[in-house]
Short mmCIF file of C-alpha atoms and ligand atoms in Angstrom, two decimals:
data_model
loop_
_atom_site.label_atom_id
_atom_site.label_comp_id
_atom_site.label_asym_id
_atom_site.label_seq_id
_atom_site.Cartn_x
_atom_site.Cartn_y
_atom_site.Cartn_z
CA MET T 1 0.03 -0.30 -0.68
CA ALA T 2 1.57 3.07 -1.07
CA ARG T 3 2.09 5.86 2.40
CA LEU T 4 0.59 8.51 3.01
CA PRO T 5 3.26 12.19 2.07
CA MET T 6 3.15 13.39 5.78
CA VAL T 7 4.19 17.34 5.96
CA ALA T 8 3.89 18.64 9.99
CA GLY T 9 5.35 22.22 11.13
CA ASN T 10 6.75 21.16 14.24
CA TRP T 11 6.09 25.18 15.73
CA LYS T 12 9.21 25.43 18.41
CA MET T 13 8.85 27.74 20.91
CA HIS T 14 6.43 30.39 18.58
CA LYS T 15 3.00 31.90 19.46
CA THR T 16 0.94 32.40 21.21
CA GLY T 17 -2.79 30.28 21.75
CA GLY T 18 -4.94 33.48 19.80
CA GLN T 19 -1.33 33.38 16.83
CA GLY T 20 -1.38 30.02 16.20
CA ALA T 21 -5.29 30.22 16.26
CA ILE T 22 -5.19 31.97 13.15
CA LEU T 23 -2.52 30.41 11.33
CA THR T 24 -4.07 27.18 11.90
CA GLN T 25 -7.45 28.44 10.50
CA ASN T 26 -5.45 30.39 7.26
CA LEU T 27 -4.42 26.77 6.29
CA GLU T 28 -6.95 24.78 6.65
CA TYR T 29 -8.60 26.01 3.43
CA PRO T 30 -5.88 24.99 0.87
CA VAL T 31 -5.22 21.64 3.15
CA ARG T 32 -9.03 20.79 2.30
CA ASP T 33 -8.13 22.41 -1.27
CA ILE T 34 -5.75 19.38 -1.33
CA LYS T 35 -8.61 16.24 -0.38
CA GLY T 36 -6.32 14.00 1.93
CA ALA T 37 -3.50 14.16 -0.95
CA VAL T 38 -0.96 14.40 2.30
CA GLU T 39 -1.55 14.64 5.82
CA VAL T 40 -0.73 17.83 7.28
CA VAL T 41 0.09 18.08 11.53
CA VAL T 42 1.10 21.30 13.35
CA ALA T 43 2.36 20.38 16.04
CA PRO T 44 1.73 24.39 18.96
CA PRO T 45 3.39 24.16 22.44
CA PHE T 46 1.49 23.15 25.18
CA THR T 47 0.19 26.40 25.37
CA ALA T 48 -1.46 27.17 21.91
CA LEU T 49 -2.61 23.54 22.04
CA GLN T 50 -6.21 24.05 23.75
CA SER T 51 -6.61 27.48 21.29
CA VAL T 52 -5.61 25.62 18.47
CA SER T 53 -7.68 22.80 19.52
CA SER T 54 -10.86 24.63 19.97
CA SER T 55 -10.69 26.15 16.51
CA ILE T 56 -9.39 22.32 14.71
CA GLU T 57 -12.98 21.07 16.75
CA PHE T 58 -15.01 23.39 16.41
CA ASP T 59 -14.07 23.60 11.94
CA LYS T 60 -13.78 19.84 10.81
CA SER T 61 -10.20 20.85 9.84
CA PRO T 62 -8.17 18.84 7.82
CA VAL T 63 -4.93 19.36 9.99
CA LYS T 64 -4.11 16.88 12.52
CA LEU T 65 -2.46 18.63 16.23
CA ALA T 66 0.05 16.89 17.37
CA ALA T 67 2.98 17.81 20.70
CA GLN T 68 5.93 18.43 20.68
CA THR T 69 7.07 16.17 23.41
CA MET T 70 5.51 14.32 26.39
CA HIS T 71 5.95 13.04 29.59
CA TRP T 72 5.74 10.22 30.22
CA GLU T 73 4.05 9.56 33.65
CA ASP T 74 -0.43 9.94 33.68
CA GLU T 75 0.19 12.42 36.70
CA GLY T 76 2.09 13.05 39.37
CA ALA T 77 4.69 15.48 40.33
CA TYR T 78 6.51 16.76 37.93
CA THR T 79 6.61 20.48 37.92
CA GLY T 80 6.48 21.92 34.18
CA GLU T 81 5.35 18.91 32.27
CA VAL T 82 2.50 17.70 30.81
CA SER T 83 1.23 14.04 30.04
CA PRO T 84 -0.14 12.13 27.69
CA VAL T 85 -3.60 11.62 29.58
CA MET T 86 -3.40 15.59 29.54
CA LEU T 87 -3.13 15.86 25.80
CA THR T 88 -5.97 13.51 24.70
CA ASN T 89 -8.40 15.59 25.92
CA LEU T 90 -7.05 18.55 23.87
CA ARG T 91 -7.29 15.66 21.11
CA VAL T 92 -3.85 15.84 20.10
CA ASP T 93 -3.40 12.85 17.22
CA TYR T 94 0.13 12.88 16.65
CA VAL T 95 2.71 13.53 19.87
CA ILE T 96 6.90 14.68 18.98
CA LEU T 97 8.98 12.13 20.93
CA GLY T 98 13.33 12.87 20.98
CA HIS T 99 13.73 15.94 19.19
CA SER T 100 17.15 16.63 18.82
CA GLU T 101 17.06 20.10 20.36
CA ARG T 102 14.93 17.71 23.66
CA ARG T 103 17.49 15.77 23.50
CA GLU T 104 20.46 18.40 23.07
CA TYR T 105 18.81 21.30 26.06
CA CYS T 106 16.54 18.36 28.25
CA ALA T 107 18.49 16.02 28.82
CA GLU T 108 16.69 13.21 26.33
CA THR T 109 18.27 9.48 26.49
CA ASP T 110 16.20 7.12 24.19
CA VAL T 111 15.94 5.51 27.71
CA THR T 112 12.83 8.52 27.86
CA VAL T 113 12.16 8.45 24.45
CA ASN T 114 11.45 4.33 24.07
CA ARG T 115 9.63 5.23 28.18
CA LYS T 116 7.23 7.84 25.87
CA VAL T 117 6.55 6.03 22.78
CA ARG T 118 5.65 3.14 24.72
CA ALA T 119 3.29 5.70 27.43
CA ALA T 120 2.12 7.19 23.77
CA LEU T 121 1.44 4.23 22.47
CA SER T 122 -0.86 3.32 25.50
CA HIS T 123 -2.93 5.85 25.32
CA LYS T 124 -3.61 6.39 21.72
CA LEU T 125 -1.39 8.93 20.81
CA ARG T 126 0.50 8.95 17.83
CA PRO T 127 4.10 8.78 18.48
CA LEU T 128 6.58 11.30 15.60
CA VAL T 129 9.42 9.41 16.84
CA CYS T 130 13.06 11.97 15.80
CA CYS T 131 16.36 11.05 15.14
CA GLY T 132 19.33 12.12 13.01
CA GLU T 133 22.77 12.41 13.85
CA SER T 134 25.57 15.68 14.98
CA LEU T 135 28.47 17.29 12.26
CA ALA T 136 31.21 15.77 14.54
CA THR T 137 29.22 11.72 14.40
CA ARG T 138 28.42 12.34 10.63
CA GLU T 139 32.16 14.04 9.85
CA GLY T 140 33.74 11.36 12.05
CA GLY T 141 31.94 8.24 9.86
CA GLY T 142 29.40 7.01 12.34
CA ALA T 143 26.22 8.59 11.55
CA THR T 144 24.55 5.81 9.95
CA ALA T 145 25.17 3.29 13.71
CA PHE T 146 23.88 5.84 15.69
CA VAL T 147 21.24 6.90 13.99
CA GLU T 148 20.39 2.28 14.29
CA ARG T 149 20.80 2.91 17.28
CA GLN T 150 18.13 5.77 18.63
CA ILE T 151 16.31 3.77 16.43
CA ARG T 152 16.64 0.64 18.17
CA GLU T 153 16.57 1.81 21.55
CA GLY T 154 14.10 4.41 20.80
CA LEU T 155 11.86 2.02 19.86
CA ALA T 156 13.22 -1.09 22.53
CA GLY T 157 9.72 -3.64 23.27
CA LEU T 158 7.51 -2.01 20.76
CA ASP T 159 6.13 -5.23 19.21
CA ALA T 160 3.82 -4.68 15.20
CA ARG T 161 0.86 -3.57 15.66
CA ASP T 162 3.29 -0.78 18.18
CA ALA T 163 5.66 -0.13 15.25
CA GLU T 164 1.79 0.59 12.53
CA GLN T 165 1.67 2.93 15.08
CA LEU T 166 4.62 5.15 13.90
CA VAL T 167 6.31 8.01 12.42
CA ILE T 168 10.09 8.03 12.09
CA ALA T 169 11.53 12.18 11.59
CA TYR T 170 15.84 11.78 9.67
CA GLU T 171 17.15 15.25 11.31
CA PRO T 172 20.80 15.76 11.19
CA ILE T 173 21.56 18.34 13.53
CA TRP T 174 23.20 19.92 11.16
CA ALA T 175 20.63 20.68 9.34
CA ILE T 176 18.72 22.03 11.60
CA GLY T 177 17.71 26.48 11.74
CA THR T 178 20.47 26.61 9.98
CA GLY T 179 19.70 27.02 6.24
CA ARG T 180 21.59 23.64 5.11
CA THR T 181 20.42 20.68 4.42
CA ALA T 182 21.11 17.69 3.65
CA THR T 183 21.48 16.45 0.10
CA PRO T 184 18.37 13.62 -0.94
CA ALA T 185 21.36 11.66 -1.30
CA GLN T 186 21.63 11.84 2.02
CA ALA T 187 18.17 11.95 2.74
CA GLN T 188 17.65 8.68 1.54
CA GLU T 189 20.13 6.74 2.46
CA MET T 190 19.76 7.07 5.49
CA CYS T 191 16.09 7.05 5.09
CA LYS T 192 15.66 4.02 3.78
CA HIS T 193 19.19 2.32 6.46
CA ILE T 194 15.19 3.29 9.12
CA ARG T 195 13.17 1.55 7.54
CA ALA T 196 15.88 -1.52 7.03
CA THR T 197 16.92 -1.47 10.49
CA LEU T 198 12.50 -1.45 10.87
CA ALA T 199 12.78 -4.32 8.80
CA ALA T 200 14.53 -5.69 10.84
CA LEU T 201 12.50 -5.55 14.17
CA PHE T 202 10.00 -5.66 13.60
CA GLY T 203 9.37 -7.70 9.44
CA PRO T 204 9.57 -5.35 6.32
CA ALA T 205 5.58 -5.14 5.69
CA VAL T 206 5.11 -2.78 8.76
CA ALA T 207 8.67 -1.67 7.49
CA GLY T 208 6.98 -0.70 3.99
CA ASP T 209 4.15 1.21 5.79
CA ILE T 210 6.04 3.46 7.32
CA ARG T 211 5.79 7.18 6.73
CA ILE T 212 9.43 8.11 7.15
CA LEU T 213 9.84 11.80 7.07
CA TYR T 214 13.38 14.75 6.28
CA GLY T 215 14.24 17.19 8.08
CA GLY T 216 16.65 20.70 8.68
CA SER T 217 16.24 23.05 6.95
CA VAL T 218 12.67 22.46 4.28
CA LYS T 219 12.25 25.55 2.78
CA PRO T 220 9.47 25.48 -0.51
CA GLU T 221 12.56 25.77 -2.71
CA ASN T 222 13.76 22.48 -1.53
CA ALA T 223 11.14 20.16 -0.09
CA ALA T 224 11.07 18.46 -4.26
CA LEU T 225 13.98 17.88 -4.01
CA PHE T 226 13.08 15.16 -0.36
CA PHE T 227 10.19 14.02 -1.12
CA GLY T 228 11.12 13.09 -4.48
CA GLN T 229 13.21 9.99 -2.96
CA PRO T 230 11.73 6.55 -2.88
CA ASP T 231 12.03 6.79 1.38
CA VAL T 232 11.24 9.80 1.90
CA ASP T 233 7.17 10.17 2.81
CA GLY T 234 7.23 13.59 4.18
CA ALA T 235 8.65 16.22 6.10
CA LEU T 236 9.20 17.33 9.33
CA VAL T 237 9.60 21.64 9.33
CA GLY T 238 10.31 24.14 11.54
CA GLY T 239 11.12 27.78 10.51
CA ALA T 240 9.21 27.79 7.23
CA SER T 241 6.16 25.83 9.10
CA LEU T 242 5.43 29.29 10.53
CA ALA T 243 3.82 31.05 7.62
CA VAL T 244 1.44 29.65 5.47
CA GLU T 245 3.18 31.28 2.45
CA THR T 246 5.95 29.40 2.98
CA PHE T 247 4.33 25.28 4.64
CA MET T 248 1.61 25.26 1.75
CA PRO T 249 3.70 24.70 -0.53
CA ILE T 250 6.18 22.21 0.78
CA VAL T 251 2.41 20.68 1.82
CA THR T 252 2.26 21.05 -1.99
CA ALA T 253 5.20 19.50 -2.99
CA ALA T 254 3.95 16.43 -1.46
CA ILE T 255 1.50 15.86 -3.26
CA PRO T 256 2.17 12.29 -4.96
CA ALA T 257 2.45 13.54 -9.04
CA ALA T 258 -1.13 11.15 -10.86
P1 13P O 301 13.94 23.82 10.47
O1 13P O 301 13.70 23.30 9.51
O2 13P O 301 13.73 25.14 10.50
O3 13P O 301 15.51 23.84 10.23
O4 13P O 301 13.46 23.43 11.85
C1 13P O 301 13.99 21.69 11.15
C2 13P O 301 13.38 20.58 12.62
O5 13P O 301 13.91 21.25 13.25
C3 13P O 301 11.65 20.38 12.24
O6 13P O 301 11.91 19.77 14.03
#
């Protein structure tokens, strides 16, 4: 079965609730026009989830909602954290887990990513699991092994049915917010290796159905080059997701050729 392309906007620490609701509403018309050819997701910060969720619900929007992270416990004494129960209550569909910025600044590890992945699945939230190597790791020749380990450890203990819920994003750290992208060939090579790793873990049929996104300085000008690669099924977009004018051309570039 052909994989449905996905373009997800990771707003990071941008947009208030009001700004987020307006951006999402402005995305709804053009996203409706593409009639489900691409799954379009926005990931607002926690403080904007409620207002974006309400506007999506009210308008029966085709745009889906993701959170940028979560805790693995349902509730407890974890100051500043947000739980999977709180997210499902806002009708969140996806949760980004293991973004490199959380790994770098918030001490996230493959072990905590794995806890979160399993907690998300148990609450029927779909994990969008990020992986990707630093420049030093790539230049040292260890990128493939590094990313494979992130996948194996982050997804430890999952079975094939769990795996069907996953989306993976390959985001080389050196390409995030730098304007420097991986080449389409580099993205394809790593996404192919990720799929082979998923096949070893869950079988080739399940691996063939899992979407693998590329992320890192995806822009309207370069998106189609990535989407032309056989193992790249869409994009996780940072900066260019903050305005309709730059996000929608990326979405339309992901529409499969008829
Ligand atoms: P940029 O598109 O701003 O490089 O960010 C990529 C990213 O980290 C998405 O999660």
